[in-house]
Amino acid sequence: MLQDEVKKVLDKFYKRKEIQKLSADYGLDARLFHQAFISFRNYIMQSHSLDVDIHIILNDICFSAAHVDDLFPFFLRHAKQIFPVLECKDDLRKISDLRIPPNWYPEARAIHRKIIFHSGPTNSGKTYHAIQKYLSAKSGVYCGPLKLLAHEIFEKSNAAGVPCDLVTGEERVSVDPDGKQAAHVACTVEMCSVTTPYEVAVIDEIQMIKDPARGWAWTRALLGLCAEEIHLCGESAAIDMVTELMYTTGEDVEVRTYKRLTPISVLDHALESLDNLRPGDCIVCFSKNDIYSVSRQIEIRGLESAVIYGSLPPGTKLAQAKKFNDPDDPCKILVATDAIGMGLNLSIRRIIFYSLMKPSINEKGEKEIEPITTSQALQIAGRAGRFSSKFKEGEVTTMNREDLSLLKEILNRPVDPIKAAGLHPTAEQIEMFAYHLPDTTLSNLIDIFVDFSQVDGQYFVCNMDDFKFSAELIQHIPLSLRVRYVFCTAPINKKQPFVCSSLLQFARQYSRNEPLTFSWLRRYIKWPLLPPKNIKDLMDLEAVHDVLDLYLWLSYRFLDMFPDASLVRELQKELDGIIQDGVHNITKLIKISETHKLLNLQNLSAESQSRLSGAAKSQSRRNRGTKALGSKAAEPLGPDAEEKSLSSRLVQQGLLTADMLKQLEREWMTQKTEQGKGRLETGTSLKGTRRKKKEPDSD
């Protein structure tokens, strides 16, 4: 046979619609069919010793003694070798059938539960009324989205004389000295038990059932808690979704609606300059760089500010909140991210949005920068003028005048109703997949599970990129599938290299059957740690705190291998104190970092500078226009951007004005002149200096 003839046969086979349709019946979609064909063609064209049966059928087809379709059995056999999933696709479809989640919780289906939905905006008292039912019950469970909220209910319950335990991913606190389980427990939603019976359960922030990454935890709690009464607290946008889900369980939903307890108003003027700050103001930023730059500019004005952002330890957040709330403390300004939206009681008079653009991760795991949603804006704005604070009326505005109309538009939009609830494969389901596909990596098992999974329109499979990241990180380490699965569910910040390398190191130690003792951990993190001297040091300490969190999280899953949880917790408290001191002096750290060029405040652009100083407003805003929505990232570069100079691109995007450009030019020329003088003083020849001026490319 000539190779050209064989190639023609294979091309004809590939283009046959009947072959593509037949392949689809065996589970080969267009993508898999293409991949399988490429592999099959390479095998035939490059193999030096083809199987006799394939050789014969190809020869017959070339001499018109057989039809090209007769090649299909051999193609299918090859496809099954490179895609083992085809051999057991029916079994896999059954395992990954997620269409009737209520059936996963037989204990909950065995009782008829009363569902009460407390609906209302922030500061409406909805959670208060649910917690009152929780405290008056014989037994109860509180499920919150944050460790801070679980801690708050834990402390409030015990203060009210209702013994209550605390359960979070990293912590277990039993109020009984003998360790006997209390009738009440406050926990993070992922940690709630779906087998323990309770009289009352409270699920807080039920609208997070739509969260792309964590929504599964709220779905599990809603469908699985064994409680006579379940009190849901959250936005009205979740009412229809919850009602539909409860219809499938045969349970009715009673809705109780609440109105905000204190008035809140959107101001008709923006702040425009930090010179206009007042006591009780909170500036909300959506990036750490903005946090740093705003804090620094506030300090320049002789004011003190508290700082709260997501990666700070809970103890540090509480300390900063206490500092801001204390009427006797000179700190009257708060600079924070949207971390203040939940879990902290703050005495805020006015919320000021520094920007309305926020990075987010969509359902596909892709990073996006878009205006904040109505739900997010309401959650943050609602922190102003809370009922329990000294400010009985709240105010909301923006830093930038052009953002104000957009903020009003966002706040006036109806909140989009929630359309689907999150689901997540269990360890048992993944183990059953692995039984059928023993040579497949855990990351690929997850991909195959998601591909095969079947869900009703009321549900979606949560994004599992973080899980897959961890799975690929520790793939080469020999672990059992169940242990590997647990390690991959450990919550880590994959943006922190030290945290990621620590997960790897912990898994490696575990695989060697070497317990991770307190002394080993101290050596690993290089304890004792020094107070931070700059922002980088502070971020490194935050990463170490996350590593200790990881140890504690694993210690409750693998007690024998992570035996020193109590000692590590004490160490973590000590580290929290060091971080608190660093955050207390954050403006000094920022100043030192800028001086030593350790901090590149990219977000402190000319636009930010104009906001902070109140100068150069009009030109920058005309260049940006309202489409920029207060964000640099919202202005994509044009196709000819690379041909333009950097300065012209920055001016075009509104990041520089003409006046600022001239000022930068003057400063640069002054700096170059001083450098020239320095060279002369150290013996650099005048001729050499002139030569460098003639060769700008050498700078």
XYZ file of C-alpha atoms in Angstrom:
699
model
C 0.000 0.000 0.000
C 1.119 3.500 -0.809
C 1.077 6.022 2.018
C -0.821 8.528 -0.120
C -3.638 6.030 -0.667
C -3.838 5.237 3.052
C -3.935 8.944 3.856
C -6.844 9.428 1.435
C -8.723 6.546 3.080
C -8.214 8.043 6.531
C -9.276 11.535 5.413
C -12.435 10.067 3.884
C -13.099 8.163 7.115
C -12.709 11.354 9.193
C -15.116 13.358 7.034
C -17.880 10.740 7.024
C -20.890 12.119 8.917
C -22.077 8.571 9.618
C -18.772 7.832 11.363
C -19.004 10.992 13.476
C -22.584 10.134 14.462
C -21.657 6.545 15.313
C -18.697 7.793 17.388
C -20.989 10.124 19.342
C -23.162 7.121 20.241
C -20.101 5.631 21.920
C -19.372 8.798 23.909
C -16.929 10.462 21.517
C -18.035 14.060 21.187
C -16.530 16.266 18.475
C -13.472 17.104 20.590
C -12.730 13.517 21.621
C -13.437 12.230 18.119
C -10.894 14.647 16.675
C -8.252 13.745 19.291
C -8.858 10.019 18.834
C -8.638 10.290 15.057
C -5.344 12.220 15.181
C -3.881 9.524 17.428
C -5.305 6.740 15.220
C -3.919 8.325 12.037
C -0.471 8.808 13.599
C -0.497 5.184 14.743
C -1.265 3.929 11.226
C 1.017 6.306 9.336
C 4.018 6.033 11.651
C 3.839 2.431 12.858
C 6.487 0.055 11.471
C 4.449 -3.054 12.320
C 0.704 -2.578 11.982
C -1.639 -5.218 13.351
C -2.377 -7.737 10.659
C -6.158 -7.203 10.770
C -5.804 -3.421 10.293
C -3.315 -3.975 7.466
C -5.736 -6.316 5.689
C -8.774 -4.023 6.014
C -6.805 -0.999 4.774
C -5.569 -3.013 1.814
C -9.122 -4.146 1.004
C -10.433 -0.559 1.183
C -7.666 0.682 -1.112
C -8.612 -1.979 -3.686
C -12.369 -1.353 -3.221
C -12.863 -4.764 -1.658
C -14.211 -3.181 1.564
C -15.965 0.020 2.609
C -14.253 2.794 4.546
C -16.812 2.352 7.352
C -15.314 -1.100 8.015
C -12.403 0.748 9.635
C -14.633 1.940 12.498
C -14.227 -1.108 14.848
C -10.455 -0.649 14.730
C -10.780 3.102 15.307
C -13.096 2.494 18.272
C -10.692 -0.049 19.770
C -7.878 2.507 19.523
C -10.078 5.263 20.993
C -10.903 3.099 24.025
C -7.202 2.513 24.604
C -6.431 6.250 24.788
C -9.759 7.144 26.468
C -10.468 4.374 29.026
C -13.545 6.337 30.083
C -15.361 5.021 26.993
C -15.337 1.501 28.407
C -17.326 2.475 31.481
C -19.186 5.622 30.482
C -22.577 4.261 31.543
C -21.313 3.490 35.045
C -19.657 6.904 35.255
C -22.855 8.647 34.210
C -24.733 6.881 37.008
C -22.079 7.836 39.579
C -22.052 11.490 38.489
C -25.833 11.818 38.299
C -26.512 14.880 40.472
C -30.121 15.378 39.473
C -31.847 14.587 42.768
C -29.687 16.027 45.600
C -32.474 15.860 48.250
C -32.165 12.056 48.138
C -28.579 12.292 49.411
C -29.873 13.157 52.894
C -32.223 10.383 54.092
C -32.156 11.566 57.740
C -33.487 14.995 56.731
C -36.112 13.437 54.423
C -37.321 11.283 57.310
C -38.656 14.371 59.150
C -40.906 17.210 58.023
C -38.994 20.419 58.614
C -40.447 23.892 59.028
C -38.577 26.409 56.836
C -38.673 30.115 57.811
C -36.990 32.627 55.493
C -36.003 35.909 57.200
C -35.680 38.308 54.277
C -34.390 41.848 54.434
C -31.519 44.233 53.717
C -28.417 44.700 55.860
C -29.229 46.059 59.338
C -32.890 45.011 59.262
C -32.797 42.684 62.283
C -33.442 39.518 60.281
C -30.499 37.603 61.767
C -31.327 38.890 65.259
C -34.807 37.326 65.159
C -33.432 34.016 63.858
C -30.778 33.930 66.591
C -33.414 34.571 69.271
C -35.184 31.379 68.156
C -31.833 29.587 68.191
C -31.066 30.689 71.765
C -34.517 29.747 73.077
C -34.417 26.243 71.573
C -33.421 23.091 73.442
C -30.734 22.454 70.809
C -29.507 24.355 67.801
C -26.879 24.893 65.136
C -25.775 28.199 63.610
C -24.158 27.989 60.147
C -22.285 31.115 59.081
C -20.139 32.084 56.094
C -17.156 33.282 58.165
C -15.131 32.206 61.183
C -15.736 35.666 62.646
C -19.517 35.200 62.532
C -19.302 31.731 64.062
C -17.113 33.178 66.854
C -19.589 36.009 67.420
C -22.560 33.632 67.863
C -20.416 31.305 70.005
C -19.573 34.172 72.376
C -23.074 35.670 72.316
C -24.676 32.310 73.100
C -22.400 31.524 76.033
C -22.776 35.088 77.350
C -26.557 34.563 77.308
C -26.190 31.445 79.453
C -26.738 29.010 76.585
C -23.763 26.607 76.464
C -22.463 26.544 72.908
C -19.534 24.834 71.168
C -17.540 26.249 68.279
C -16.620 24.288 65.153
C -14.699 25.784 62.233
C -12.323 24.211 59.752
C -9.334 25.125 61.924
C -10.792 25.143 65.424
C -12.901 23.080 67.847
C -13.899 24.609 71.179
C -15.957 22.673 73.680
C -17.415 24.638 76.624
C -17.747 21.520 78.734
C -14.475 20.886 80.619
C -14.880 17.140 80.035
C -15.375 17.640 76.328
C -19.043 16.672 76.331
C -20.851 18.037 73.282
C -23.102 21.027 74.021
C -26.680 21.128 72.736
C -25.854 24.263 70.723
C -23.046 24.714 68.224
C -21.878 27.656 66.129
C -19.982 26.628 63.017
C -18.899 27.677 59.566
C -21.387 26.377 57.029
C -18.979 23.804 55.549
C -18.579 22.182 58.981
C -22.230 21.620 59.922
C -23.354 18.073 60.667
C -26.155 16.674 58.500
C -26.702 13.672 60.780
C -27.055 15.328 64.215
C -30.674 16.181 65.136
C -31.435 19.767 66.294
C -34.547 21.645 67.288
C -33.510 24.839 65.465
C -30.976 25.538 62.742
C -29.940 28.950 61.415
C -28.334 29.266 57.976
C -26.934 32.774 57.541
C -26.415 34.576 54.210
C -28.433 31.977 52.299
C -27.958 33.941 49.054
C -24.412 32.539 48.982
C -25.971 29.308 47.725
C -25.170 30.777 44.291
C -21.457 31.302 45.054
C -19.383 29.755 42.218
C -16.906 28.149 44.630
C -18.689 27.706 48.001
C -22.356 27.499 47.037
C -22.393 23.717 47.564
C -22.020 24.203 51.341
C -25.277 26.191 51.585
C -27.065 23.655 49.359
C -25.859 20.833 51.603
C -26.994 22.650 54.767
C -30.381 23.581 53.308
C -31.175 20.091 52.038
C -29.403 18.058 54.699
C -29.783 19.609 58.167
C -31.869 17.470 60.524
C -33.710 20.251 62.352
C -37.372 20.687 63.195
C -37.116 24.369 62.258
C -34.658 25.864 59.779
C -34.294 29.647 59.809
C -32.737 31.131 56.694
C -31.364 34.679 56.706
C -30.574 36.548 53.524
C -31.565 38.584 50.530
C -35.006 38.407 48.948
C -33.292 37.324 45.709
C -32.990 33.825 47.181
C -36.667 33.374 48.127
C -37.881 31.888 44.828
C -34.859 29.583 44.540
C -35.287 28.275 48.094
C -39.043 27.824 47.583
C -38.415 25.752 44.442
C -35.818 23.566 46.180
C -38.104 22.998 49.148
C -40.942 22.065 46.800
C -38.813 19.065 45.714
C -38.542 17.981 49.374
C -42.240 18.522 50.070
C -41.554 21.334 52.565
C -43.227 24.749 52.637
C -41.379 28.043 53.102
C -42.698 30.796 55.386
C -41.275 34.205 54.419
C -40.853 36.967 57.023
C -39.866 40.328 55.559
C -37.927 43.013 57.439
C -37.154 46.639 56.683
C -33.955 48.489 57.503
C -33.933 49.774 61.103
C -32.087 53.033 60.375
C -32.289 55.341 57.341
C -29.528 55.418 54.758
C -29.093 57.925 51.938
C -26.888 58.264 48.868
C -25.324 61.723 48.881
C -25.545 64.053 45.882
C -21.857 64.923 46.044
C -18.696 62.831 45.919
C -15.861 63.162 48.430
C -13.357 64.141 45.684
C -10.518 64.783 48.150
C -9.338 63.179 51.382
C -9.299 66.701 52.803
C -13.083 66.298 53.104
C -12.979 63.256 55.398
C -15.018 63.264 58.603
C -14.950 61.058 61.732
C -16.822 57.823 61.090
C -15.879 57.649 57.396
C -14.978 54.333 55.775
C -13.211 54.279 52.403
C -13.877 50.986 50.599
C -11.175 49.842 48.159
C -10.987 46.707 46.052
C -7.213 46.271 45.966
C -4.431 46.202 48.547
C -2.457 48.825 46.652
C -5.369 51.245 46.990
C -5.540 50.401 50.705
C -1.851 51.247 51.080
C -1.950 54.450 49.057
C -5.095 55.827 50.725
C -3.755 55.018 54.210
C -0.508 56.812 53.406
C -2.296 59.915 52.116
C -4.533 60.010 55.195
C -1.461 59.915 57.430
C 0.099 62.804 55.456
C -2.972 64.838 56.447
C -2.270 64.170 60.118
C -5.141 61.688 60.551
C -5.123 58.151 61.917
C -6.845 55.302 60.108
C -7.677 51.692 60.845
C -7.102 49.131 58.083
C -9.087 45.954 57.347
C -8.620 43.625 54.380
C -9.375 39.992 53.641
C -5.989 38.345 54.211
C -5.571 39.759 57.723
C -6.005 37.235 60.551
C -9.397 37.388 62.321
C -7.758 38.678 65.521
C -6.154 41.567 63.659
C -9.437 42.459 61.949
C -11.191 42.538 65.316
C -8.401 44.661 66.833
C -8.635 47.175 63.990
C -12.441 47.246 64.283
C -12.172 47.850 68.032
C -9.687 50.672 67.448
C -12.014 52.344 64.934
C -15.108 51.908 67.133
C -13.455 53.193 70.322
C -14.739 56.772 70.929
C -11.615 57.537 72.995
C -9.194 56.445 70.270
C -7.891 59.177 67.931
C -8.457 56.803 64.985
C -11.683 57.998 63.353
C -11.217 56.801 59.730
C -11.419 53.248 58.361
C -9.821 52.075 55.120
C -11.081 48.652 54.137
C -11.904 46.206 51.377
C -15.310 44.572 51.034
C -14.179 42.290 53.885
C -16.264 44.637 56.092
C -19.435 43.450 54.316
C -19.828 40.543 56.755
C -18.703 39.530 60.203
C -17.651 42.825 61.806
C -19.671 45.284 63.894
C -18.469 48.726 62.866
C -19.585 52.222 63.841
C -19.579 53.812 60.378
C -21.278 57.094 59.514
C -20.426 57.239 55.811
C -19.308 54.642 53.245
C -17.106 56.062 50.461
C -16.483 53.829 47.449
C -12.948 54.534 46.241
C -13.791 52.669 43.031
C -16.744 50.671 41.737
C -14.643 48.126 39.834
C -13.901 44.805 41.501
C -11.892 41.778 40.344
C -13.950 38.586 40.491
C -13.866 34.945 39.406
C -16.726 33.813 37.189
C -18.308 30.350 37.089
C -15.693 29.219 34.554
C -12.877 30.216 36.910
C -11.862 33.172 34.760
C -10.785 36.458 36.323
C -12.921 39.459 35.435
C -12.895 43.130 36.420
C -16.418 44.507 36.411
C -18.548 47.008 38.321
C -19.735 45.655 41.658
C -23.138 44.004 41.628
C -26.223 45.456 43.252
C -26.023 42.762 45.909
C -22.397 43.658 46.742
C -23.112 47.400 46.737
C -26.083 46.993 49.087
C -24.115 44.721 51.416
C -21.246 47.220 51.726
C -23.365 50.391 51.770
C -25.552 48.858 54.448
C -22.665 48.972 56.934
C -23.221 52.717 57.361
C -25.467 53.892 60.198
C -26.125 50.495 61.778
C -28.737 50.225 64.493
C -26.173 49.207 67.127
C -23.703 52.023 66.283
C -23.597 55.620 67.505
C -24.519 56.838 64.013
C -28.264 56.382 63.573
C -28.286 57.529 59.960
C -26.037 56.172 57.223
C -24.604 57.935 54.192
C -23.064 56.540 51.012
C -21.021 58.254 48.311
C -18.006 57.795 46.027
C -14.532 59.283 45.868
C -14.908 60.225 42.211
C -17.726 62.523 41.022
C -18.353 60.520 37.825
C -18.813 57.295 39.820
C -21.703 58.756 41.824
C -24.336 58.401 39.100
C -23.232 54.820 38.464
C -23.451 54.017 42.190
C -27.012 55.348 42.315
C -27.871 53.291 39.260
C -26.390 50.121 40.790
C -28.170 50.630 44.125
C -31.515 51.277 42.403
C -31.392 48.137 40.265
C -33.418 45.169 41.465
C -31.209 42.341 42.719
C -31.144 39.549 40.147
C -33.033 36.510 41.453
C -30.893 33.465 42.156
C -31.458 30.792 39.536
C -29.323 27.843 40.643
C -27.699 26.311 43.717
C -24.166 24.914 43.853
C -23.175 21.244 44.102
C -19.840 19.511 44.675
C -18.679 15.904 44.108
C -18.115 13.926 47.293
C -15.034 11.887 48.136
C -17.111 8.716 47.684
C -18.109 9.689 44.152
C -14.520 10.452 43.187
C -13.379 7.126 44.683
C -15.944 5.290 42.541
C -14.637 7.145 39.484
C -11.102 6.131 40.400
C -12.185 2.484 40.655
C -13.201 2.584 36.985
C -10.250 4.777 35.920
C -7.380 3.619 38.163
C -4.596 5.260 36.142
C -6.211 8.695 35.964
C -4.886 11.595 38.051
C -7.177 13.235 40.594
C -7.239 16.475 38.609
C -8.348 14.591 35.497
C -10.905 12.636 37.507
C -12.471 15.944 38.497
C -12.557 17.082 34.865
C -14.166 13.820 33.767
C -16.674 13.998 36.631
C -17.731 17.521 35.640
C -18.003 16.451 31.973
C -20.196 13.464 32.824
C -22.231 15.085 35.585
C -25.931 15.624 35.033
C -27.717 18.354 36.977
C -31.234 19.741 37.013
C -31.752 23.324 35.960
C -31.988 24.284 39.651
C -28.345 23.315 40.283
C -24.830 23.839 38.933
C -21.498 22.150 39.670
C -19.255 24.535 41.603
C -15.993 25.733 40.146
C -13.209 23.377 41.240
C -10.124 25.186 39.977
C -8.655 25.567 43.469
C -9.164 21.843 44.120
C -7.502 20.967 40.796
C -4.634 23.374 41.523
C -3.869 21.519 44.760
C -4.329 18.137 43.061
C -1.758 18.995 40.408
C 0.562 20.472 43.028
C 0.787 17.221 45.027
C 0.167 14.776 42.161
C 3.692 13.309 42.262
C 3.480 12.525 45.992
C 2.370 8.941 46.797
C -0.890 9.227 48.763
C -4.072 7.206 48.921
C -6.954 8.728 46.968
C -8.972 9.588 50.094
C -5.995 11.320 51.736
C -5.174 13.121 48.486
C -8.795 14.301 48.259
C -8.686 15.712 51.805
C -5.429 17.561 51.137
C -6.967 19.070 48.004
C -10.021 20.347 49.893
C -7.793 22.229 52.346
C -8.478 25.963 51.887
C -5.312 27.691 50.698
C -4.518 30.991 49.044
C -2.885 29.879 45.802
C -1.535 33.403 45.274
C 0.814 32.859 48.224
C 3.836 30.792 47.099
C 4.846 29.949 50.683
C 1.367 28.581 51.467
C 1.411 26.451 48.310
C 4.888 25.090 49.021
C 3.765 24.335 52.574
C 0.851 22.213 51.347
C 3.376 20.344 49.220
C 5.775 19.913 52.141
C 2.997 18.781 54.510
C 1.831 16.185 51.965
C 5.401 14.969 51.464
C 5.917 14.546 55.222
C 2.605 12.708 55.475
C 3.540 10.326 52.644
C 6.755 9.454 54.520
C 4.730 8.732 57.649
C 6.697 11.421 59.490
C 4.497 13.326 62.001
C 4.614 17.108 61.656
C 5.518 18.028 65.213
C 5.551 21.455 66.823
C 9.342 21.583 66.832
C 9.453 20.621 63.138
C 6.927 23.338 62.291
C 8.872 25.981 64.250
C 11.989 25.156 62.255
C 10.027 25.149 59.007
C 8.574 28.646 59.488
C 11.890 29.867 61.013
C 10.349 30.843 64.336
C 10.788 33.209 66.143
C 9.716 35.780 63.572
C 10.675 39.438 63.744
C 8.191 42.329 63.609
C 7.670 43.558 60.024
C 9.964 46.323 58.796
C 8.093 46.903 55.537
C 4.967 45.822 53.658
C 6.672 42.767 52.173
C 7.524 41.551 55.684
C 3.893 42.064 56.713
C 2.648 40.043 53.739
C 5.141 37.288 54.567
C 3.809 37.140 58.132
C 0.246 36.904 56.797
C 1.377 33.953 54.662
C 2.909 32.233 57.721
C -0.395 32.765 59.558
C -2.157 31.025 56.654
C 0.314 28.138 56.897
C -0.511 27.714 60.590
C -4.203 27.765 59.624
C -3.457 24.991 57.130
C -1.712 22.937 59.834
C -4.695 23.356 62.165
C -7.152 22.453 59.407
C -5.251 19.251 58.651
C -4.811 18.453 62.347
C -8.550 17.832 62.691
C -8.499 15.412 59.732
C -5.187 13.640 60.483
C -4.701 13.888 64.239
C -1.818 11.395 64.392
C 0.226 13.150 61.718
C -0.480 16.719 62.898
C -0.411 16.102 66.668
C 0.360 19.533 68.148
C -2.703 21.633 67.332
C -2.932 23.283 70.761
C 0.722 24.394 70.684
C 0.353 25.670 67.130
C -2.751 27.632 68.116
C -0.793 29.402 70.861
C 1.972 30.130 68.363
C -0.617 31.527 65.960
C -1.982 33.861 68.638
C 1.526 35.168 69.221
C 1.957 35.692 65.469
C -1.416 37.454 65.332
C -0.080 39.918 67.902
C 3.007 40.606 65.768
C 0.785 41.196 62.718
C -1.495 43.486 64.756
C 1.503 45.626 65.700
C 2.545 45.737 62.048
C -0.911 46.812 60.860
C -1.059 49.397 63.636
C 2.075 50.930 62.113
C 1.100 50.204 58.512
C 1.699 53.737 57.253
C 5.279 53.572 58.525
C 5.758 50.253 56.746
C 4.341 51.750 53.542
C 6.679 54.736 53.807
C 9.737 52.500 54.334
C 8.654 50.227 51.456
C 8.316 53.181 49.089
C 11.686 54.576 50.164
C 13.427 51.257 49.468
C 11.323 50.632 46.318
C 9.876 47.443 47.832
C 6.320 48.581 47.151
C 5.118 49.460 43.678
C 1.827 51.257 44.139
C 0.622 50.697 40.617
C -2.907 51.612 41.585
C -1.655 54.958 42.876
C -1.949 56.327 39.368
C -2.425 59.925 38.399
C -6.139 59.293 38.603
C -5.736 58.191 42.222
C -3.463 61.132 42.969
C -6.044 63.544 41.600
C -8.644 61.940 43.840
C -6.420 62.180 46.866
C -5.265 65.742 46.392
C -8.431 67.171 44.903
C -6.370 68.635 42.027
C -6.313 68.060 38.263
C -9.907 66.803 38.249
C -11.525 67.914 35.040
C -8.919 66.960 32.428
C -8.448 63.432 33.765
C -12.186 62.847 33.944
C -12.854 64.148 30.452
C -10.242 61.737 29.139
C -11.650 58.781 31.061
C -15.325 59.471 30.504
C -18.026 57.720 32.426
C -17.416 54.407 30.639
C -14.279 53.814 32.684
C -16.454 53.378 35.770
C -13.635 54.589 37.983
C -11.162 51.938 36.939
C -7.972 51.814 34.963
C -8.561 48.200 33.965
C -11.820 49.098 32.279
C -9.971 50.965 29.502
C -8.564 48.330 27.109
C -5.680 49.368 24.929
C -6.486 49.917 21.279
C -4.928 47.808 18.500
C -2.408 50.551 17.749
C -1.509 51.069 21.422
C 1.933 49.545 21.021
C 2.821 52.137 18.393
C 2.029 55.045 20.727
C 4.369 56.313 23.406
C 3.750 55.260 27.000
C 2.926 58.834 28.004
C 0.329 59.283 25.263
C -1.319 55.975 26.188
C -1.512 56.995 29.848
C -3.012 60.360 28.922
C -5.508 58.648 26.629
C -6.615 56.340 29.434
C -6.966 59.229 31.878
C -4.093 58.036 34.033
C -2.081 61.193 33.346
C -3.000 64.775 32.578
C -0.915 67.205 30.522
C 0.035 69.141 33.675
C 1.166 65.956 35.432
C 3.209 64.962 32.405
C 5.040 68.314 32.449
C 5.651 67.965 36.192
C 7.089 64.460 35.702
C 9.306 65.776 32.897
C 10.648 68.560 35.128
C 11.318 66.113 37.974
C 13.041 63.683 35.616
C 15.252 66.414 34.156
C 16.164 67.609 37.646
C 17.031 64.059 38.665
C 19.175 63.532 35.552
C 20.989 66.824 36.179
C 21.803 65.774 39.750
C 23.006 62.375 38.512
C 25.227 64.160 35.970
C 26.767 66.281 38.688
C 27.383 63.158 40.737
C 29.237 61.549 37.851
C 31.441 64.615 37.425
C 32.290 64.643 41.101
C 33.337 60.990 41.002
C 35.595 61.455 38.011
C 33.233 60.615 35.143
C 34.451 62.459 32.055
C 32.362 65.182 30.454
C 32.901 63.485 27.103
C 31.386 60.262 28.374
C 28.376 62.153 29.685
C 27.781 63.777 26.296
C 28.087 60.418 24.557
C 25.301 58.982 26.713
C 23.038 61.899 25.884
C 23.529 61.191 22.193
C 22.557 57.523 22.649
C 19.124 57.480 24.261
C 18.760 53.759 23.561
C 21.511 53.049 26.076
C 19.543 54.557 28.982
